[in-house]
């Protein structure tokens, strides 16, 4: 992202960790790995993963076999599908006849789903394009019927088959091709084909950038330390995994309790410190809060053996120790985003078990603690898929950014893949780059051991929600957490669906305030005051209040206009001591926490 990337200073990183050589042998086998595992098997799967983009062929084959066998033994379902096909054919023929007679007021055979905007332009209602898109939607609906509702098929396999069929059909959507897209044809005739020339140039440029590892077109205008992540601060602590940034105060007095923000290591931390206009960090500092944030190191092969416990110990706990030295005798508001929120919950539950009372509150931003209904991302996670990913990571030492980005794009393929192809390669119009898009292109990796533990312990076994997750050899329970919790879900979240985030209300035996905001996993969190068309719902549940399901919660919680940031900031103030004090010094030299370098530090530049 930035032109000049500073080298990592030694700082106060432990000498042993700083000089630790890359391991020469494969890591010891985990409990889930069989002693008979052979490197040859893993190398074969790792090689295969290059061609399948990290997707397990065995997992897909198993899902389709389950579906096909049960469908073959379901004559009733087959008969129903035949009847549906005949009815759809008749409806389509009647609609076609109506259109051929020139009757424009005939009702369409089928309406697109609410979130499907591919055929919303009025040009799609003209003959023959109305027939083309109506036929496509009828086929899409029939295949949905064919891949769901079959007795005996496991829910996971049914979801995989339905999702895969939808992805395949979306490839052949008439909106993706020039000759079957009336909007694209109209533009091409108006511009005499110059849009196609621009699109061809865009294709060549994107191919060159992909081949050379350059960011997407336009990202060069956004540079970390210049117009991104520019809130003034200092790196006050560094170890082999994190840099801890302390931000300079903007007010003469500050709230006594500092804030520690734990972002996910699947992302660069500065999503919460983007441009000055939409920086959550700057907003909090200007409201009189002392803010610390963790900047995670982008792992390499040498970090392959870092596990979830290392991220807790070297991440959250090391940061708390540093903050306690800089702001002694002050409790800390813990804030965790996405995977960072899951880790912060683990740390908070372990602290509660050990009667460590350094936290004042817990805020979870789009963070899951119960993974039993983790949304469509679960389609990529089963025993076969996780084993396949482990073999791929075993060879490299980490999960590459391309595998993660590809999986997330598939969840919203119409918005993130096909609409982009149509706009940039057929219409020839680049989507203007913004700070959030530039940040999204600055991706990170996941170390082998940590990602394997995360997938197995949390996604596959759901150990955290069910009280089996162990810290220091003993299980922890979310119900032990007694500090108040503020949880934020986003309506269109495909990474951490808000129904899954909402489960913290059932798991925690403490006061929980849940807030549901408009937007998606990233845009819903980066929702600064003044941002147009923002809305949210917020309600509090006390310790003695009964459980309420998420749908009923939405029905009885009124919607409010505007950004959710002020409501949360007010909640932080209400759960603080009410004391206003002079801002703490940057670091604490007497305790060994010297300012090492200005923010954004050096780890954020790791590529």
XYZ file of C-alpha atoms in Angstrom:
607
model
C 0.000 0.000 0.000
C 2.668 2.521 0.978
C 5.617 3.351 -1.200
C 8.131 3.318 1.639
C 7.804 0.386 4.013
C 9.873 0.817 7.152
C 11.867 -2.108 8.418
C 10.830 -3.715 11.675
C 12.788 -2.276 14.566
C 13.861 -4.509 17.396
C 11.959 -2.374 19.903
C 10.956 -4.287 22.995
C 10.392 -7.568 21.189
C 11.930 -10.413 23.182
C 15.374 -11.219 21.829
C 14.706 -14.942 21.625
C 11.552 -14.401 19.591
C 13.187 -11.818 17.339
C 16.005 -14.157 16.408
C 13.950 -17.331 16.221
C 14.852 -19.242 13.021
C 12.293 -20.738 10.710
C 11.490 -24.327 11.699
C 13.046 -26.935 9.447
C 10.681 -29.776 10.202
C 6.938 -30.174 10.066
C 5.160 -29.386 13.355
C 4.189 -32.062 15.813
C 0.913 -33.808 15.125
C -2.154 -32.354 16.799
C -4.653 -34.491 18.647
C -6.947 -34.707 15.618
C -4.169 -35.968 13.337
C -3.538 -39.663 13.008
C -0.083 -40.983 13.751
C -0.151 -42.715 10.365
C -0.329 -39.424 8.414
C 2.234 -39.454 5.622
C 3.900 -36.384 4.108
C 3.296 -37.843 0.650
C -0.469 -37.712 1.177
C -0.285 -34.120 2.325
C 1.943 -33.073 -0.553
C -0.513 -34.637 -3.004
C -3.445 -32.731 -1.519
C -1.410 -29.532 -1.332
C -0.556 -29.864 -5.033
C -4.183 -30.550 -5.900
C -5.237 -27.452 -3.971
C -3.417 -25.226 -6.457
C -5.858 -26.361 -9.169
C -9.017 -26.354 -7.044
C -8.331 -22.995 -5.357
C -8.412 -24.652 -1.954
C -11.754 -26.452 -2.380
C -11.795 -30.127 -1.472
C -13.010 -32.333 -4.381
C -13.895 -35.060 -1.893
C -16.136 -32.692 0.034
C -18.044 -31.652 -3.099
C -18.263 -35.229 -4.380
C -19.607 -36.445 -1.037
C -22.291 -33.755 -1.023
C -23.404 -34.515 -4.576
C -23.401 -38.274 -3.973
C -25.580 -37.803 -0.892
C -27.979 -35.629 -2.907
C -28.034 -37.844 -6.022
C -28.543 -41.135 -4.175
C -31.407 -39.808 -2.067
C -33.028 -38.127 -5.070
C -32.768 -41.390 -7.034
C -34.703 -43.133 -4.246
C -37.369 -40.438 -3.999
C -39.965 -41.086 -6.749
C -42.359 -38.665 -5.089
C -39.813 -35.859 -5.246
C -39.002 -36.744 -8.852
C -42.679 -36.607 -9.776
C -43.031 -33.265 -8.059
C -40.046 -31.888 -10.001
C -41.552 -33.085 -13.284
C -44.880 -31.417 -12.429
C -43.058 -28.190 -11.518
C -41.115 -28.272 -14.778
C -44.326 -28.735 -16.816
C -46.116 -25.944 -14.947
C -43.191 -23.588 -15.445
C -43.036 -24.447 -19.130
C -46.741 -23.712 -19.567
C -46.457 -20.414 -17.686
C -43.480 -19.425 -19.799
C -45.253 -20.298 -23.069
C -48.335 -18.288 -22.054
C -46.124 -15.334 -21.160
C -44.261 -15.644 -24.471
C -47.553 -15.743 -26.381
C -48.744 -12.640 -24.534
C -45.531 -10.820 -25.441
C -45.771 -11.957 -29.086
C -49.267 -10.431 -29.329
C -47.831 -7.125 -28.200
C -49.583 -7.062 -24.834
C -47.284 -5.186 -22.491
C -49.420 -5.491 -19.377
C -48.966 -9.246 -18.985
C -47.744 -10.294 -15.548
C -44.247 -11.838 -15.537
C -43.904 -15.540 -14.782
C -41.596 -14.898 -11.853
C -40.199 -11.971 -9.910
C -36.493 -11.762 -8.960
C -35.599 -12.044 -5.298
C -35.480 -8.779 -3.373
C -31.666 -8.706 -3.330
C -31.333 -9.605 -7.025
C -30.864 -6.338 -8.936
C -29.526 -7.831 -12.197
C -32.768 -7.363 -14.130
C -34.131 -4.179 -12.567
C -33.409 -1.873 -15.543
C -36.479 -1.105 -17.735
C -34.631 -2.419 -20.814
C -35.114 -5.948 -19.486
C -38.882 -5.637 -20.006
C -38.474 -5.324 -23.774
C -38.837 -8.282 -26.135
C -36.925 -10.635 -26.406
C -34.905 -9.830 -23.286
C -37.925 -10.227 -21.031
C -38.246 -13.826 -22.224
C -34.532 -14.458 -21.773
C -34.356 -13.344 -18.160
C -37.706 -14.873 -17.235
C -36.563 -18.237 -18.600
C -33.336 -17.946 -16.608
C -35.152 -17.181 -13.346
C -37.550 -20.095 -13.878
C -34.602 -22.447 -14.357
C -32.928 -21.045 -11.267
C -36.080 -21.598 -9.226
C -36.476 -25.160 -10.532
C -32.903 -26.073 -9.616
C -33.465 -24.655 -6.139
C -36.443 -26.998 -5.812
C -34.351 -29.877 -7.138
C -31.497 -29.379 -4.688
C -33.523 -28.766 -1.515
C -36.231 -30.541 0.418
C -35.004 -34.101 -0.235
C -35.550 -36.395 2.729
C -32.436 -38.048 4.091
C -29.881 -35.603 2.699
C -27.833 -33.981 5.462
C -28.476 -30.286 5.869
C -24.835 -29.438 5.163
C -24.782 -31.455 1.947
C -28.098 -29.972 0.841
C -26.758 -26.460 1.406
C -23.532 -27.254 -0.477
C -25.369 -28.680 -3.501
C -27.871 -25.816 -3.590
C -25.122 -23.213 -3.245
C -22.971 -24.838 -5.933
C -25.898 -25.112 -8.353
C -26.673 -21.432 -7.801
C -23.059 -20.468 -8.469
C -22.992 -22.488 -11.707
C -26.253 -20.959 -12.901
C -25.040 -17.456 -12.069
C -22.135 -17.981 -14.463
C -24.653 -18.286 -17.305
C -26.898 -15.425 -16.243
C -27.982 -13.416 -19.329
C -26.799 -10.263 -17.574
C -23.185 -11.486 -17.894
C -23.074 -11.502 -21.703
C -23.147 -8.645 -24.165
C -25.631 -10.156 -26.643
C -28.186 -11.049 -23.963
C -27.840 -7.890 -21.848
C -29.983 -5.075 -23.269
C -28.379 -2.435 -21.053
C -24.913 -3.381 -22.284
C -26.094 -3.543 -25.912
C -27.673 -0.095 -25.672
C -24.500 1.356 -24.220
C -22.364 -0.308 -26.877
C -24.478 1.173 -29.680
C -24.481 4.617 -28.075
C -20.706 4.597 -27.644
C -20.027 2.860 -30.964
C -18.093 0.101 -29.169
C -15.645 2.322 -27.299
C -16.915 0.856 -24.015
C -15.661 -2.554 -25.163
C -12.275 -1.042 -25.965
C -12.078 0.419 -22.461
C -13.197 -2.931 -21.045
C -10.453 -4.746 -22.941
C -7.897 -2.308 -21.542
C -9.277 -2.949 -18.055
C -8.896 -6.705 -18.564
C -5.276 -6.345 -19.676
C -4.470 -4.023 -16.785
C -6.062 -6.353 -14.215
C -4.197 -9.355 -15.631
C -0.907 -7.479 -15.438
C -1.593 -6.386 -11.879
C -2.532 -9.912 -10.830
C 0.609 -11.350 -12.436
C 2.911 -8.814 -10.751
C 1.153 -8.763 -7.361
C 0.050 -5.137 -7.621
C -3.132 -3.932 -5.875
C -6.309 -3.181 -7.871
C -6.425 -0.147 -10.107
C -6.855 3.042 -8.116
C -5.545 1.633 -4.832
C -2.300 3.587 -5.289
C -4.165 6.736 -4.300
C -4.598 5.359 -0.769
C -1.389 5.001 1.231
C -1.074 3.836 4.813
C 0.460 6.593 6.917
C -0.400 9.277 4.361
C -4.180 9.319 3.904
C -5.054 6.052 5.680
C -4.266 5.254 9.327
C -3.171 8.820 10.038
C -4.564 9.288 13.556
C -1.613 10.439 15.637
C -0.132 7.845 17.975
C 2.896 5.809 18.982
C 3.815 2.139 18.995
C 4.427 1.546 22.701
C 4.961 -2.224 22.668
C 6.076 -4.883 20.216
C 6.540 -8.642 20.344
C 6.777 -11.254 17.597
C 3.022 -11.102 16.961
C 1.716 -7.595 17.702
C 2.484 -3.926 17.815
C 0.395 -2.015 20.343
C -0.473 1.510 19.242
C -1.434 4.192 21.765
C -3.196 7.193 20.262
C -2.485 10.772 21.261
C -5.273 12.543 23.163
C -7.415 15.189 21.445
C -9.059 16.574 24.581
C -7.602 18.213 27.714
C -9.334 15.621 29.907
C -10.075 11.961 29.136
C -12.318 9.266 30.536
C -10.448 7.276 33.150
C -10.966 3.874 31.528
C -8.888 3.287 28.372
C -10.127 1.278 25.372
C -8.312 -1.712 23.868
C -9.373 -2.598 20.310
C -8.591 -6.141 19.117
C -9.089 -6.399 15.342
C -9.117 -9.687 13.490
C -5.739 -10.840 12.182
C -7.451 -11.813 8.952
C -7.475 -8.061 8.230
C -5.147 -5.082 8.624
C -6.099 -3.136 11.735
C -6.626 0.192 9.987
C -10.149 -0.644 8.854
C -10.969 1.062 12.158
C -8.659 3.982 11.310
C -9.327 4.611 7.621
C -9.611 8.181 6.401
C -10.034 10.871 9.068
C -13.716 11.266 8.134
C -14.621 7.636 8.874
C -12.039 6.568 11.466
C -13.594 4.927 14.516
C -10.321 5.432 16.381
C -10.301 9.178 15.687
C -13.970 9.423 16.663
C -13.285 7.831 20.054
C -10.194 9.944 20.706
C -12.101 13.122 19.895
C -14.776 12.027 22.365
C -12.211 11.948 25.164
C -11.227 8.265 25.211
C -7.705 6.895 25.536
C -7.472 4.338 22.738
C -5.066 1.457 22.187
C -5.226 -0.882 19.204
C -3.420 -4.076 18.258
C -1.683 -4.219 14.890
C -1.094 -7.885 14.049
C 1.976 -9.143 12.252
C 1.307 -10.704 8.831
C 2.548 -14.270 9.446
C 5.179 -16.023 7.349
C 6.426 -19.606 7.207
C 8.414 -18.976 10.401
C 5.124 -18.338 12.251
C 3.444 -21.590 11.199
C 3.382 -22.970 14.760
C 1.605 -19.981 16.322
C -1.718 -21.212 17.707
C -4.840 -19.719 19.235
C -3.190 -19.701 22.649
C -0.280 -17.682 21.252
C -2.716 -15.135 19.860
C -4.427 -14.876 23.237
C -1.212 -14.704 25.251
C 0.980 -12.607 22.938
C -1.986 -10.588 21.702
C -4.769 -9.735 24.141
C -2.992 -10.497 27.408
C 0.296 -8.834 26.424
C -1.632 -5.743 25.321
C -3.551 -5.640 28.625
C -0.291 -5.891 30.568
C 1.114 -2.954 28.620
C -2.018 -0.855 29.120
C -2.034 -1.604 32.842
C 1.547 -0.345 33.037
C 0.726 2.838 31.108
C -2.653 3.430 32.810
C -2.198 1.817 36.231
C -5.178 0.933 38.397
C -7.623 1.513 35.526
C -10.007 -1.034 34.128
C -10.106 -1.422 30.362
C -12.980 -1.427 27.887
C -12.254 -4.378 25.594
C -13.447 -4.078 21.979
C -13.122 -6.993 19.547
C -13.913 -6.993 15.842
C -14.805 -10.189 13.956
C -12.258 -12.905 14.809
C -10.666 -10.475 17.257
C -13.969 -10.392 19.132
C -14.004 -14.183 19.367
C -10.456 -14.130 20.755
C -11.343 -11.340 23.183
C -14.307 -13.390 24.429
C -11.997 -16.358 25.008
C -9.599 -14.111 26.924
C -12.438 -12.556 28.953
C -13.856 -15.972 29.894
C -10.400 -17.169 30.993
C -9.897 -13.969 32.999
C -13.276 -14.456 34.680
C -12.316 -18.005 35.627
C -9.083 -16.730 37.174
C -10.896 -13.787 38.868
C -8.884 -11.313 36.797
C -11.008 -8.146 36.967
C -9.094 -5.815 34.654
C -11.928 -5.496 32.108
C -14.635 -2.864 32.533
C -16.802 -4.021 29.629
C -16.777 -6.127 26.497
C -17.818 -4.910 23.028
C -18.122 -7.441 20.199
C -18.341 -6.037 16.671
C -19.680 -8.594 14.162
C -18.074 -11.343 16.256
C -19.350 -14.893 16.624
C -19.135 -16.944 19.806
C -21.480 -19.773 18.771
C -20.651 -21.301 15.380
C -23.550 -23.735 15.088
C -25.240 -21.456 12.529
C -22.331 -19.524 11.081
C -23.979 -18.830 7.730
C -22.881 -19.713 4.214
C -19.189 -19.587 5.136
C -19.879 -22.948 6.808
C -20.340 -24.422 3.336
C -16.553 -24.370 3.027
C -15.997 -26.032 6.389
C -16.437 -29.737 7.050
C -14.028 -32.515 8.004
C -12.934 -33.134 4.410
C -12.509 -29.431 3.638
C -10.604 -28.671 6.849
C -8.252 -31.629 6.275
C -7.676 -30.402 2.719
C -6.885 -26.881 3.963
C -4.563 -28.289 6.620
C -2.568 -30.149 3.982
C -2.329 -26.993 1.895
C -1.220 -24.924 4.903
C 1.140 -27.688 6.069
C 3.210 -27.211 2.921
C 3.181 -23.382 2.936
C 2.993 -22.734 6.667
C 0.019 -20.404 6.244
C -3.275 -19.920 4.415
C -2.752 -17.610 1.478
C -4.863 -14.504 1.022
C -6.221 -15.700 -2.336
C -8.031 -18.688 -0.788
C -9.743 -16.529 1.841
C -10.652 -13.761 -0.599
C -12.056 -16.268 -3.100
C -14.293 -17.913 -0.507
C -15.705 -14.581 0.683
C -16.305 -13.404 -2.899
C -18.290 -16.557 -3.691
C -20.703 -15.727 -0.880
C -21.683 -12.581 -2.792
C -20.703 -13.565 -6.325
C -23.339 -11.403 -8.050
C -22.150 -8.266 -6.250
C -18.411 -8.971 -6.015
C -17.662 -10.949 -9.177
C -20.253 -10.810 -11.967
C -21.466 -7.241 -11.546
C -17.832 -6.129 -11.543
C -17.149 -8.040 -14.758
C -20.187 -6.466 -16.434
C -19.386 -2.934 -15.265
C -15.640 -2.928 -15.850
C -15.214 -5.275 -18.827
C -18.434 -4.779 -20.825
C -19.563 -1.292 -19.841
C -15.912 -0.266 -19.564
C -16.478 1.742 -16.376
C -14.178 1.358 -13.399
C -15.885 1.517 -10.039
C -14.317 4.462 -8.204
C -11.852 3.246 -5.592
C -12.491 4.278 -1.991
C -10.601 3.803 1.240
C -12.586 0.728 2.293
C -11.963 -0.987 -1.062
C -8.261 -0.137 -0.881
C -8.076 -1.593 2.617
C -9.855 -4.744 1.420
C -7.123 -5.292 -1.162
C -4.420 -5.134 1.534
C -4.872 -8.698 2.690
C -3.164 -10.868 5.301
C -2.385 -14.541 5.850
C -3.326 -17.048 8.567
C -0.698 -19.293 10.224
C -1.079 -23.047 9.865
C -1.583 -24.060 13.495
C -3.847 -21.186 14.476
C -6.165 -21.555 11.498
C -6.391 -25.319 11.948
C -7.297 -24.908 15.643
C -9.779 -22.151 14.831
C -11.592 -24.246 12.231
C -11.643 -27.437 14.268
C -12.278 -26.167 17.778
C -14.708 -23.388 16.913
C -16.358 -24.157 13.561
C -16.410 -27.955 13.542
C -16.801 -28.725 17.240
C -18.194 -25.413 18.558
C -16.093 -25.879 21.702
C -16.361 -22.279 22.920
C -20.165 -22.165 22.994
C -20.442 -25.647 24.492
C -17.915 -25.167 27.293
C -15.145 -27.431 25.946
C -12.626 -24.809 24.849
C -9.506 -25.041 27.022
C -7.162 -22.319 28.174
C -4.116 -23.406 30.183
C -5.468 -26.948 30.175
C -8.871 -26.130 31.705
C -12.213 -25.424 30.012
C -13.678 -21.936 29.998
C -17.314 -20.815 29.848
C -18.765 -17.623 28.378
C -21.324 -17.698 31.191
C -18.504 -16.846 33.628
C -18.158 -13.369 32.102
C -19.757 -10.819 34.395
C -18.821 -7.496 32.768
C -21.537 -5.865 30.631
C -21.480 -6.754 26.942
C -22.312 -4.646 23.911
C -22.736 -6.748 20.750
C -23.142 -5.374 17.226
C -24.526 -7.317 14.264
C -24.976 -6.105 10.695
C -28.017 -6.878 8.556
C -26.220 -8.026 5.390
C -23.295 -9.786 7.038
C -22.164 -12.817 5.011
C -19.141 -13.491 7.236
C -20.721 -13.328 10.698
C -24.522 -13.447 10.160
C -26.283 -11.365 12.748
C -28.477 -14.274 13.870
C -25.239 -16.035 14.836
C -23.824 -12.937 16.551
C -27.122 -12.626 18.455
C -26.455 -15.930 20.227
C -24.271 -14.111 22.780
C -27.564 -13.134 24.466
C -28.221 -16.806 25.218
C -24.651 -17.681 26.195
C -23.795 -14.795 28.529
C -25.086 -14.531 32.111
C -24.633 -10.772 32.265
C -26.212 -7.584 30.953
C -26.143 -7.612 27.151
C -27.007 -4.731 24.853
C -27.512 -5.890 21.281
C -27.413 -3.496 18.336
C -28.327 -4.371 14.751
C -27.133 -1.920 12.121
C -27.648 -1.602 8.391
C -24.824 -2.581 6.048
C -22.521 -5.559 5.785
C -19.617 -7.028 7.712
C -17.308 -4.079 7.012
C -19.478 -1.211 5.792
C -21.905 -1.728 8.654
C -19.133 -1.277 11.219
C -17.492 1.647 9.409
C -20.651 3.719 9.823
C -19.568 7.187 10.874
C -22.049 9.940 11.863
C -23.267 11.772 8.792
C -23.114 8.693 6.579
C -26.290 8.605 4.532
C -29.034 5.971 4.808
C -27.757 4.435 8.036
C -30.172 2.864 10.526
C -29.941 0.697 13.609
C -31.957 -1.041 16.314
C -30.755 -1.341 19.903
C -32.170 -3.013 22.996
C -30.856 -4.043 26.404
C -31.337 -7.407 28.085
C -30.731 -7.622 31.811
C -29.387 -10.652 33.658
C -32.850 -11.616 34.897
C -34.698 -10.986 31.643
C -35.968 -13.971 29.697
C -34.561 -15.065 26.377
C -35.985 -13.615 23.180
C -35.361 -15.043 19.726
C -33.771 -12.784 17.084
C -36.827 -12.478 14.831
C -39.059 -11.424 17.712
C -36.295 -9.062 18.861
C -36.384 -7.303 15.477
C -40.182 -7.147 15.483
C -40.365 -5.382 18.846
C -37.226 -3.196 18.670
C -37.852 0.143 16.923
C -35.522 1.308 14.189
C -33.535 4.512 14.655
C -31.950 6.661 11.936
C -28.257 7.498 11.777
C -24.952 6.018 12.849
C -24.701 3.587 15.758
C -21.361 5.068 16.912
C -22.868 7.762 19.203
C -25.183 5.229 20.855
C -22.251 2.911 21.592
C -20.018 5.745 22.777
C -22.749 6.815 25.178
C -22.952 3.218 26.425
C -19.186 3.229 27.081
C -19.481 6.425 29.097
C -22.412 5.017 31.099
C -20.334 1.941 31.962
C -17.295 3.934 33.041
C -16.449 5.402 36.425
C -17.417 8.926 35.397
C -13.988 10.292 36.267
C -12.242 12.711 33.928
C -8.464 12.719 34.283
C -5.424 14.175 32.566
C -4.375 12.117 29.534
C -1.772 9.450 30.333
C 1.741 9.769 28.953
C 2.638 7.981 25.736
C 4.059 4.756 27.051
C 5.758 4.289 30.420
C 9.534 4.397 30.293
C 9.888 3.345 33.939
C 7.990 0.125 33.235
C 9.827 -0.584 29.981
C 7.160 0.610 27.538
C 9.013 3.193 25.495
C 7.463 4.788 22.412
C 9.162 2.895 19.587
C 7.948 4.672 16.480
C 4.995 6.741 15.278
C 1.742 5.096 14.237
C 0.886 3.187 12.099
C 4.035 1.262 13.069
C 5.862 -1.325 10.969
C 3.781 -4.538 11.161
C 0.975 -2.988 9.102
C 3.342 -2.850 6.118
C 4.044 -6.575 6.199
C 3.146 -8.115 2.853
